[in-house]
mmCIF file of C-alpha atoms and ligand atoms in Angstrom:
data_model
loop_
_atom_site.group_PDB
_atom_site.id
_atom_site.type_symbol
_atom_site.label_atom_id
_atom_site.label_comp_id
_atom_site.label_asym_id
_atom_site.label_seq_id
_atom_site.Cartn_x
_atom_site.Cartn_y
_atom_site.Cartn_z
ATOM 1 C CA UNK Y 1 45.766 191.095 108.935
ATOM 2 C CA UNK Y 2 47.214 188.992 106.236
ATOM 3 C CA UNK Y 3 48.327 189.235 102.882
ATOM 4 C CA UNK Y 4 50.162 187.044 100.334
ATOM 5 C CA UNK Y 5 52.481 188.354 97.961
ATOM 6 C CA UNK Y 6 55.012 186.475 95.585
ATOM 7 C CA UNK Y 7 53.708 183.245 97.403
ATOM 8 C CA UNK Y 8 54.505 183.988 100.887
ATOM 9 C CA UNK Y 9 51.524 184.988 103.424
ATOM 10 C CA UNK Y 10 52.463 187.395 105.840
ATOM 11 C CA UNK Y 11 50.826 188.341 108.655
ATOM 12 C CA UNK Y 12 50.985 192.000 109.545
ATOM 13 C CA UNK Y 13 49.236 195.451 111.448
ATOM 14 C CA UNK Y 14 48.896 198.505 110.282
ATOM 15 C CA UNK Y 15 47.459 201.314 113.125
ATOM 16 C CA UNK Y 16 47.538 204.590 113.171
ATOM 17 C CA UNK Y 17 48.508 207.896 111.014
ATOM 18 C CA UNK Y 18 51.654 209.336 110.156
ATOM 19 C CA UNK Y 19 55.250 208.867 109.112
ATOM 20 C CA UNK Y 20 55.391 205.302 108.929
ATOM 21 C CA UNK Y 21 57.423 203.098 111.654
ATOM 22 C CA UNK Y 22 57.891 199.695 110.875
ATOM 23 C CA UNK Y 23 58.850 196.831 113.451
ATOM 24 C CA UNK Y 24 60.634 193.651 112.935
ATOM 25 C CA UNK Y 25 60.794 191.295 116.007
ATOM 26 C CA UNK Y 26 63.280 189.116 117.344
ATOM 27 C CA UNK Y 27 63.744 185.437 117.403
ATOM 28 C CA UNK Y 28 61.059 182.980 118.200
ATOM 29 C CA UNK Y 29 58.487 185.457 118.574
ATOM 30 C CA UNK Y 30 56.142 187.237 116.543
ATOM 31 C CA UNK Y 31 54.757 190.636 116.012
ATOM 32 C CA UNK Y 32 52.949 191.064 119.472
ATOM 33 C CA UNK Y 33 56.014 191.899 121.019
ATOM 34 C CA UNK Y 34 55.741 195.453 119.635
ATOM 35 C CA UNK Y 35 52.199 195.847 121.642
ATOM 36 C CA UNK Y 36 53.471 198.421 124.110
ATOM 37 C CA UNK Y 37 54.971 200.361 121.104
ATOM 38 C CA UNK Y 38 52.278 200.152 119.032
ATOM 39 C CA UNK Y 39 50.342 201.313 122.201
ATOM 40 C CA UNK Y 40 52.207 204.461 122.685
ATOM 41 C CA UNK Y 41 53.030 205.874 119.279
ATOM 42 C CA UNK Y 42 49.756 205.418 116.664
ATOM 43 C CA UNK Y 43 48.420 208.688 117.563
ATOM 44 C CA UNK Y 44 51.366 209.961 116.116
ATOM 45 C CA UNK Y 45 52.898 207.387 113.801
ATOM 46 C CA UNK Y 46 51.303 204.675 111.114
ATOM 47 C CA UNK Y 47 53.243 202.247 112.820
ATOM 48 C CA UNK Y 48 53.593 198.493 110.994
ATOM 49 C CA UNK Y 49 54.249 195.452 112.505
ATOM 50 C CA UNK Y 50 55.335 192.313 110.272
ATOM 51 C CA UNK Y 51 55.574 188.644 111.289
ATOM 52 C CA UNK Y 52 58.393 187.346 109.738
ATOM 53 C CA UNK Y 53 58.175 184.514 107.663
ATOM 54 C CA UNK Y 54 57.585 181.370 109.602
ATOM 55 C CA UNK Y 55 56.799 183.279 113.098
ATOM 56 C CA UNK Y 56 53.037 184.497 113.932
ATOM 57 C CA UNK Y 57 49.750 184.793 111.017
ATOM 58 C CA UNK Y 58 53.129 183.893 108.203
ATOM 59 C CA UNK Y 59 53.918 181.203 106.639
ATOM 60 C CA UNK Y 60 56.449 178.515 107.205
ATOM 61 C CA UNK Y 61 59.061 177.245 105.099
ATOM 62 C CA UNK Y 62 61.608 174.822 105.834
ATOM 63 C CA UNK Y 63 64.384 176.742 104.872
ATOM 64 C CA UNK Y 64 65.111 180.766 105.119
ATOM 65 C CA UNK Y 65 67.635 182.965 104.755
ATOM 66 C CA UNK Y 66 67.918 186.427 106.483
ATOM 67 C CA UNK Y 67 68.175 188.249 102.773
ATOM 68 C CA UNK Y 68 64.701 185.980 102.069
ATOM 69 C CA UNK Y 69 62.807 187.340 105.338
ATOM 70 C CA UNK Y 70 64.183 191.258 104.237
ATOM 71 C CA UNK Y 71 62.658 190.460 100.805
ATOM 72 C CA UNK Y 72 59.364 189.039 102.229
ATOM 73 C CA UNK Y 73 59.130 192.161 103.925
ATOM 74 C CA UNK Y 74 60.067 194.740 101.098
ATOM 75 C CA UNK Y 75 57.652 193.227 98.653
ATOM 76 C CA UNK Y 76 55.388 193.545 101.750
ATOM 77 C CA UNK Y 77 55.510 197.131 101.963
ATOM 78 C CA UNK Y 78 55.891 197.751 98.187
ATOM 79 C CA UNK Y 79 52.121 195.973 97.787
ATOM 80 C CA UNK Y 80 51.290 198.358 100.952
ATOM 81 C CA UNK Y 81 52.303 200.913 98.676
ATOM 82 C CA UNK Y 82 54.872 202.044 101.750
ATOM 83 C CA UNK Y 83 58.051 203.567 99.533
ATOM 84 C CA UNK Y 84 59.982 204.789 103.005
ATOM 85 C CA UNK Y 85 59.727 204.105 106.525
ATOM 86 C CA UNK Y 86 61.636 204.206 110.244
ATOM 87 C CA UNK Y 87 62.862 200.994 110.685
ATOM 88 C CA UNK Y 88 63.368 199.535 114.070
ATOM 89 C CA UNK Y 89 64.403 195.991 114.687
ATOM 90 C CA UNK Y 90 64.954 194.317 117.850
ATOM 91 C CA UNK Y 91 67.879 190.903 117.700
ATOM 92 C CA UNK Y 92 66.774 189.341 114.391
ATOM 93 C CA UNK Y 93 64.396 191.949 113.506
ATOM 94 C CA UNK Y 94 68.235 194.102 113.520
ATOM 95 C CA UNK Y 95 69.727 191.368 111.490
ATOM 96 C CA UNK Y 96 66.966 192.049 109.066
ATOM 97 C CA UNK Y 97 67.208 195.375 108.576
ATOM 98 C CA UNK Y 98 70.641 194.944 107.625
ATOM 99 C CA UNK Y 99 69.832 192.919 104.641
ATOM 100 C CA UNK Y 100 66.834 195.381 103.818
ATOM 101 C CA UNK Y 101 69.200 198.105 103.976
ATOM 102 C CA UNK Y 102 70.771 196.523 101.205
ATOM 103 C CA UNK Y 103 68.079 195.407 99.316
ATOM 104 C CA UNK Y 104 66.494 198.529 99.305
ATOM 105 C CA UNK Y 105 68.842 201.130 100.521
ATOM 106 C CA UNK Y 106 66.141 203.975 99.840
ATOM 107 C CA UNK Y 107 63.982 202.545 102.106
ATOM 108 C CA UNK Y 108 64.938 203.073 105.396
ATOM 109 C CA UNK Y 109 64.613 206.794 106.704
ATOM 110 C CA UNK Y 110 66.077 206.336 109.946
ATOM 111 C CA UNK Y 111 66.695 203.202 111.646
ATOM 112 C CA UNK Y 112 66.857 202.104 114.949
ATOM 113 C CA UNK Y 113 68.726 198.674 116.179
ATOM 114 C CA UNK Y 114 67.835 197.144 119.230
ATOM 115 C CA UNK Y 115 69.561 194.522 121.017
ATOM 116 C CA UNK Y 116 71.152 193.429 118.267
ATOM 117 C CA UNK Y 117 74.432 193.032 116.349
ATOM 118 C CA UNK Y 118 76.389 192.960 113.084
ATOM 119 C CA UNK Y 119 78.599 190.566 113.741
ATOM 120 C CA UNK Y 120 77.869 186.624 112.483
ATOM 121 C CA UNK Y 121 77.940 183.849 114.789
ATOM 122 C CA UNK Y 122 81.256 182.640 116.220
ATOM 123 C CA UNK Y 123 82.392 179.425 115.362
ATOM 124 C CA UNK Y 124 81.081 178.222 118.921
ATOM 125 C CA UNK Y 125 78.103 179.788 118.738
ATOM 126 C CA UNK Y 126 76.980 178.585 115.321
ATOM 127 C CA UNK Y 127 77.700 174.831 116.634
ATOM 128 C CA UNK Y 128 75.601 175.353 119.584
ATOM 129 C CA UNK Y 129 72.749 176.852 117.213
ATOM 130 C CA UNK Y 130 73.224 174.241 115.144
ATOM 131 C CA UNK Y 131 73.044 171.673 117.653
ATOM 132 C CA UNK Y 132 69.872 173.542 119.173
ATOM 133 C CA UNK Y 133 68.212 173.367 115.616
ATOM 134 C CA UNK Y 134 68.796 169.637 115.874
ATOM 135 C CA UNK Y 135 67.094 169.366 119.171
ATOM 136 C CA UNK Y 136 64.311 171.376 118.387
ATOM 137 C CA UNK Y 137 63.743 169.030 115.242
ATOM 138 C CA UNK Y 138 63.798 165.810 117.435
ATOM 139 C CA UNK Y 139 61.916 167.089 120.953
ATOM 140 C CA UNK Y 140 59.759 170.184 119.702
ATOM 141 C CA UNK Y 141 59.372 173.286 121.064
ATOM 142 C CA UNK Y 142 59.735 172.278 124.593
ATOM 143 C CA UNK Y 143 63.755 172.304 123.223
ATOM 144 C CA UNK Y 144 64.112 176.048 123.505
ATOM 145 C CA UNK Y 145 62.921 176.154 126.865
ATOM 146 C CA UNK Y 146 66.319 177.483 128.444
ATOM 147 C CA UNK Y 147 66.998 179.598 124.937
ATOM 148 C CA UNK Y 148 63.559 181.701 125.597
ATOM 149 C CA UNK Y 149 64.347 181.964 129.818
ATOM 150 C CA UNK Y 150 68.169 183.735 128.720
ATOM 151 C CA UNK Y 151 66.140 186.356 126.751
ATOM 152 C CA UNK Y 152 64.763 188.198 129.707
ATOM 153 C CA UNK Y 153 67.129 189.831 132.544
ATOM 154 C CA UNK Y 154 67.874 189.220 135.826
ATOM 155 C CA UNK Y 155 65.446 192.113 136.891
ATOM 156 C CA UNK Y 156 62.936 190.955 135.096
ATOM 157 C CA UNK Y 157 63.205 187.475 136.102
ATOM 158 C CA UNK Y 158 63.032 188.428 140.164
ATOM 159 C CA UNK Y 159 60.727 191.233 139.932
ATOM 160 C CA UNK Y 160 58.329 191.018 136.547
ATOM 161 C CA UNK Y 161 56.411 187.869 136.251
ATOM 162 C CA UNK Y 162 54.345 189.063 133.797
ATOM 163 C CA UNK Y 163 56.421 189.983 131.607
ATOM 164 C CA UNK Y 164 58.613 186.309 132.015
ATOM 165 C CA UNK Y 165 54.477 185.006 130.831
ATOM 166 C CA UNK Y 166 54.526 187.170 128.160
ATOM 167 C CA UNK Y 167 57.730 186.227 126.727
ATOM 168 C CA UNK Y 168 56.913 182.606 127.511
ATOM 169 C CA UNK Y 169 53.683 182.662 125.702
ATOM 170 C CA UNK Y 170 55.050 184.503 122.580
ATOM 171 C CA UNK Y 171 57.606 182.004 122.246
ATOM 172 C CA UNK Y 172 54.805 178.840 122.924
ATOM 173 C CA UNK Y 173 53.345 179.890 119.341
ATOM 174 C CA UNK Y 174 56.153 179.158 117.411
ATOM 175 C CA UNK Y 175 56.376 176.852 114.819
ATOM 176 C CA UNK Y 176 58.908 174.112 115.200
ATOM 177 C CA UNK Y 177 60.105 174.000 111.594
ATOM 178 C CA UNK Y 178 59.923 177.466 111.709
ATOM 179 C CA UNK Y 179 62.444 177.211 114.468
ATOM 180 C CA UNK Y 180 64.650 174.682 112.810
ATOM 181 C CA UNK Y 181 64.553 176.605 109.765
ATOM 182 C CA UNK Y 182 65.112 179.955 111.091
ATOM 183 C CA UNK Y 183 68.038 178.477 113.578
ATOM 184 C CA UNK Y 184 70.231 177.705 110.608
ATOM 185 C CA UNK Y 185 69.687 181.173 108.653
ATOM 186 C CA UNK Y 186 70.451 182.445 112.175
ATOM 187 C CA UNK Y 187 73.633 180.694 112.358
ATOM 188 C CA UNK Y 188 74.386 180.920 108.430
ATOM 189 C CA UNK Y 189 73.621 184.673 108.517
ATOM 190 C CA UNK Y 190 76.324 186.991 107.089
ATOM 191 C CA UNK Y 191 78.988 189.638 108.594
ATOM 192 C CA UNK Y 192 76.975 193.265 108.459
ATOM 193 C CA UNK Y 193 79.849 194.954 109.661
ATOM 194 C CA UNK Y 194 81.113 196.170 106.476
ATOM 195 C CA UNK Y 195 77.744 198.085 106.329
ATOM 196 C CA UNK Y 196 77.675 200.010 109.290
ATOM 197 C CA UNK Y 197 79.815 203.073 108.171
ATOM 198 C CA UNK Y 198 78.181 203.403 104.952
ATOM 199 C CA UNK Y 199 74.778 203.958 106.832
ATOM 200 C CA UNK Y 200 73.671 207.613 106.221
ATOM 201 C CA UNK Y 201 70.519 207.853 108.478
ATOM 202 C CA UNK Y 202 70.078 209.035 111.511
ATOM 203 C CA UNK Y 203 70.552 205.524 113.944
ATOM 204 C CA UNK Y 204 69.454 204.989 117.308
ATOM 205 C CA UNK Y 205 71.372 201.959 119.378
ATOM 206 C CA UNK Y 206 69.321 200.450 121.904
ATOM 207 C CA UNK Y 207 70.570 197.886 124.437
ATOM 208 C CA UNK Y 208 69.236 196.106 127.912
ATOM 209 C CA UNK Y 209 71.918 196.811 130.426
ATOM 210 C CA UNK Y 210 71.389 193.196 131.660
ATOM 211 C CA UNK Y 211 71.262 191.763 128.026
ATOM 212 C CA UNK Y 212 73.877 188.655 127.702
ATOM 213 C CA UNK Y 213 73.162 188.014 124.051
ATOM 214 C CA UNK Y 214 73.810 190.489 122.828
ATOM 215 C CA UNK Y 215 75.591 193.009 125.378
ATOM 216 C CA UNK Y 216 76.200 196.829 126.023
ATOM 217 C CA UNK Y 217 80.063 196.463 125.020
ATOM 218 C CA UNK Y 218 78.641 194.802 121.320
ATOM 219 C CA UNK Y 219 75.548 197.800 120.868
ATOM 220 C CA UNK Y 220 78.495 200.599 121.306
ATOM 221 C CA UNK Y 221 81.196 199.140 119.409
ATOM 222 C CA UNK Y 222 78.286 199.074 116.514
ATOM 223 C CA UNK Y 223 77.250 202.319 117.244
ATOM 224 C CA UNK Y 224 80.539 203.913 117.168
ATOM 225 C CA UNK Y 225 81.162 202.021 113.496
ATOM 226 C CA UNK Y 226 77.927 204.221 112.513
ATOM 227 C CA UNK Y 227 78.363 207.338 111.436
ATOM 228 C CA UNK Y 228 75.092 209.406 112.735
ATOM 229 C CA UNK Y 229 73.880 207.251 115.592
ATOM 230 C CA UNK Y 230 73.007 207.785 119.328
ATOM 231 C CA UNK Y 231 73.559 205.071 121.644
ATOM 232 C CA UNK Y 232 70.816 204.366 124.951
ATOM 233 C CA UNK Y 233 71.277 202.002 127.101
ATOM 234 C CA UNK Y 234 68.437 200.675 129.315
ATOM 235 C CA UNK Y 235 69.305 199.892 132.971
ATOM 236 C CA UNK Y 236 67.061 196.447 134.303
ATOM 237 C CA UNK Y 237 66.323 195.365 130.672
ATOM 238 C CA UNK Y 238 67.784 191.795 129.302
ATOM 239 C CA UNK Y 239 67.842 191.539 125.715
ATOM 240 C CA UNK Y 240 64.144 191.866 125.302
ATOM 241 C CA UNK Y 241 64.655 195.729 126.205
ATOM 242 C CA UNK Y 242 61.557 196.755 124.767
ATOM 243 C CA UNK Y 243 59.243 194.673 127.197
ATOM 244 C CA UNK Y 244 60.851 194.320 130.139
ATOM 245 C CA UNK Y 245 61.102 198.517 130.270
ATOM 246 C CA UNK Y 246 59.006 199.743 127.503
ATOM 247 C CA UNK Y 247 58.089 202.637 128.941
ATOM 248 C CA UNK Y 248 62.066 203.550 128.956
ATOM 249 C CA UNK Y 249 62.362 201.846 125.462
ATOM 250 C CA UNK Y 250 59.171 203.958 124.104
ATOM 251 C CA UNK Y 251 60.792 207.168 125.548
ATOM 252 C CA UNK Y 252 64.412 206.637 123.835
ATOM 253 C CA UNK Y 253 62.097 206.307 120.946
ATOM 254 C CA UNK Y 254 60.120 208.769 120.775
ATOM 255 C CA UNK Y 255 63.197 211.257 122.079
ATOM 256 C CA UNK Y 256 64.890 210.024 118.500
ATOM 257 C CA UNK Y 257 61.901 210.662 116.402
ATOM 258 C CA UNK Y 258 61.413 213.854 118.005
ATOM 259 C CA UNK Y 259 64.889 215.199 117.312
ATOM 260 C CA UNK Y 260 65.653 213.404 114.112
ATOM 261 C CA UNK Y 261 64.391 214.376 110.666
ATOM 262 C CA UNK Y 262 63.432 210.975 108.952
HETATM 263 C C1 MLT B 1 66.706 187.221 118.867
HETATM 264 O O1 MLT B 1 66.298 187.731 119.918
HETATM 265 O O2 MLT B 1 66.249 187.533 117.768
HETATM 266 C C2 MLT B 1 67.769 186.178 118.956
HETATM 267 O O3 MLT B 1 68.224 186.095 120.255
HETATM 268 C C3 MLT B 1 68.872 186.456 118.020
HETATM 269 C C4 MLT B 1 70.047 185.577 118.215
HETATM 270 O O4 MLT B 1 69.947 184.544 118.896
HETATM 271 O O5 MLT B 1 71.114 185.891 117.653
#
């Protein structure tokens, strides 16, 4: 589905009855990455998926910030008429949330972060994002190539094709401005780390034990700097933890929702 508010189309899915559970999915891919998710928990949950401006049925600008995809999303759900929701972003879809939390700090009823961090670039990496962005303007998509193989694990690389096709073909729909554009909010995005203590909700950490971008030694550090939180980490999953083991990243899910009030 799609829906245009304050300007911006967004394309989005909404399946399912419940408590809501919205998704937010990491960078350059769209809202299909939730699928298995989305598979598991609708009898239970209304669970929402949003394509983030630029990424999937949404549409592109040449310039973003993370605070403008957080707002794109909130006006979203106001015009849903969705006041509160679980929140669960995976990478970018966790830098997100951040900037919902503090756009709308009512919002959020639990929250779960995924391979993600609070931390802004370092100097290093925001040149080499930078320096991506500026290949990805000149040679397309075919630029990200070795960007999209670092996503999955090691596991997953020798032992689950399928999912490596899946990746690959959620990252082939990408929009190069969309890259370009969302490359520099990446790399301009803002320290969340003053946040994390002053979140009240119940918090679930999820990391791939294999995941390189953003590692196991990162997703505890941030879960120890947050007050209620549980931390899970997912042996044989890269940083894409919920496809390369969703049936793991479903359980450590549904295990939170279960024993959490939201
Ligand atoms: C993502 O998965 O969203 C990206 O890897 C985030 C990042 O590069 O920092």
């Amino acid at each position: 589905m799609r829906r245009t508010v304050d300007g911006v189309t967004l394309g989005y899915d909404l399946e399912g009855r419940g408590e809501p559970l919205l998704f937010l999915h990491g960078f350059p891919l769209h809202r299909g990455m939730w699928r298995p998710q989305v598979a598991a928990l609708r009898d239970r949950f209304q669970v929402l998926t949003v394509d983030l401006r630029g990424f999937g049925e949404s549409s592109v600008s040449d310039e973003v910030t993370l605070a403008q995809l957080a707002a794109d999303v909130v006006a979203l759900m106001a015009d849903l008429g969705i006041a509160r929701a679980t929140v669960v972003g995976l990478s970018m879809g966790g830098y997100v949330a951040f900037r919902l939390l503090e756009q709308a700090p009512t919002f959020a009823t639990r929250l779960v972060l995924a391979d993600t961090r609070a931390e802004p670039d370092t100097d290093e990496g925001r040149a080499r994002r930078l320096a991506l962005a500026a290949r990805v303007a000149q040679e397309g998509r075919e630029a990200m190539r070795d960007f999209v193989a670092s996503l999955v694990g090691p596991t997953t690389r020798a032992r689950r094709p399928e999912v490596v096709a899946t990746v690959e073909a959620l990252a082939a729909a990408a929009d190069p401005r969309a890259l370009v554009a969302t490359l520099h909010a990446l790399a301009a995005r803002p320290d969340s780390r003053p946040l994390l203590s002053r979140i009240t909700v119940p918090t679930l950490v999820i990391v791939g034990a294999e995941d390189t971008i953003t590692p196991p030694e990162t997703a505890r550090a941030m879960a120890d700097a947050i007050p209620h939180s549980r931390l899970v980490v997912l042996p044989e999953a890269g940083h894409l933890s919920n496809l390369e083991t969703p049936e793991a990243f479903t359980a450590a899910l549904r295990t939170f929702l279960e024993t959490t009030a939201g």
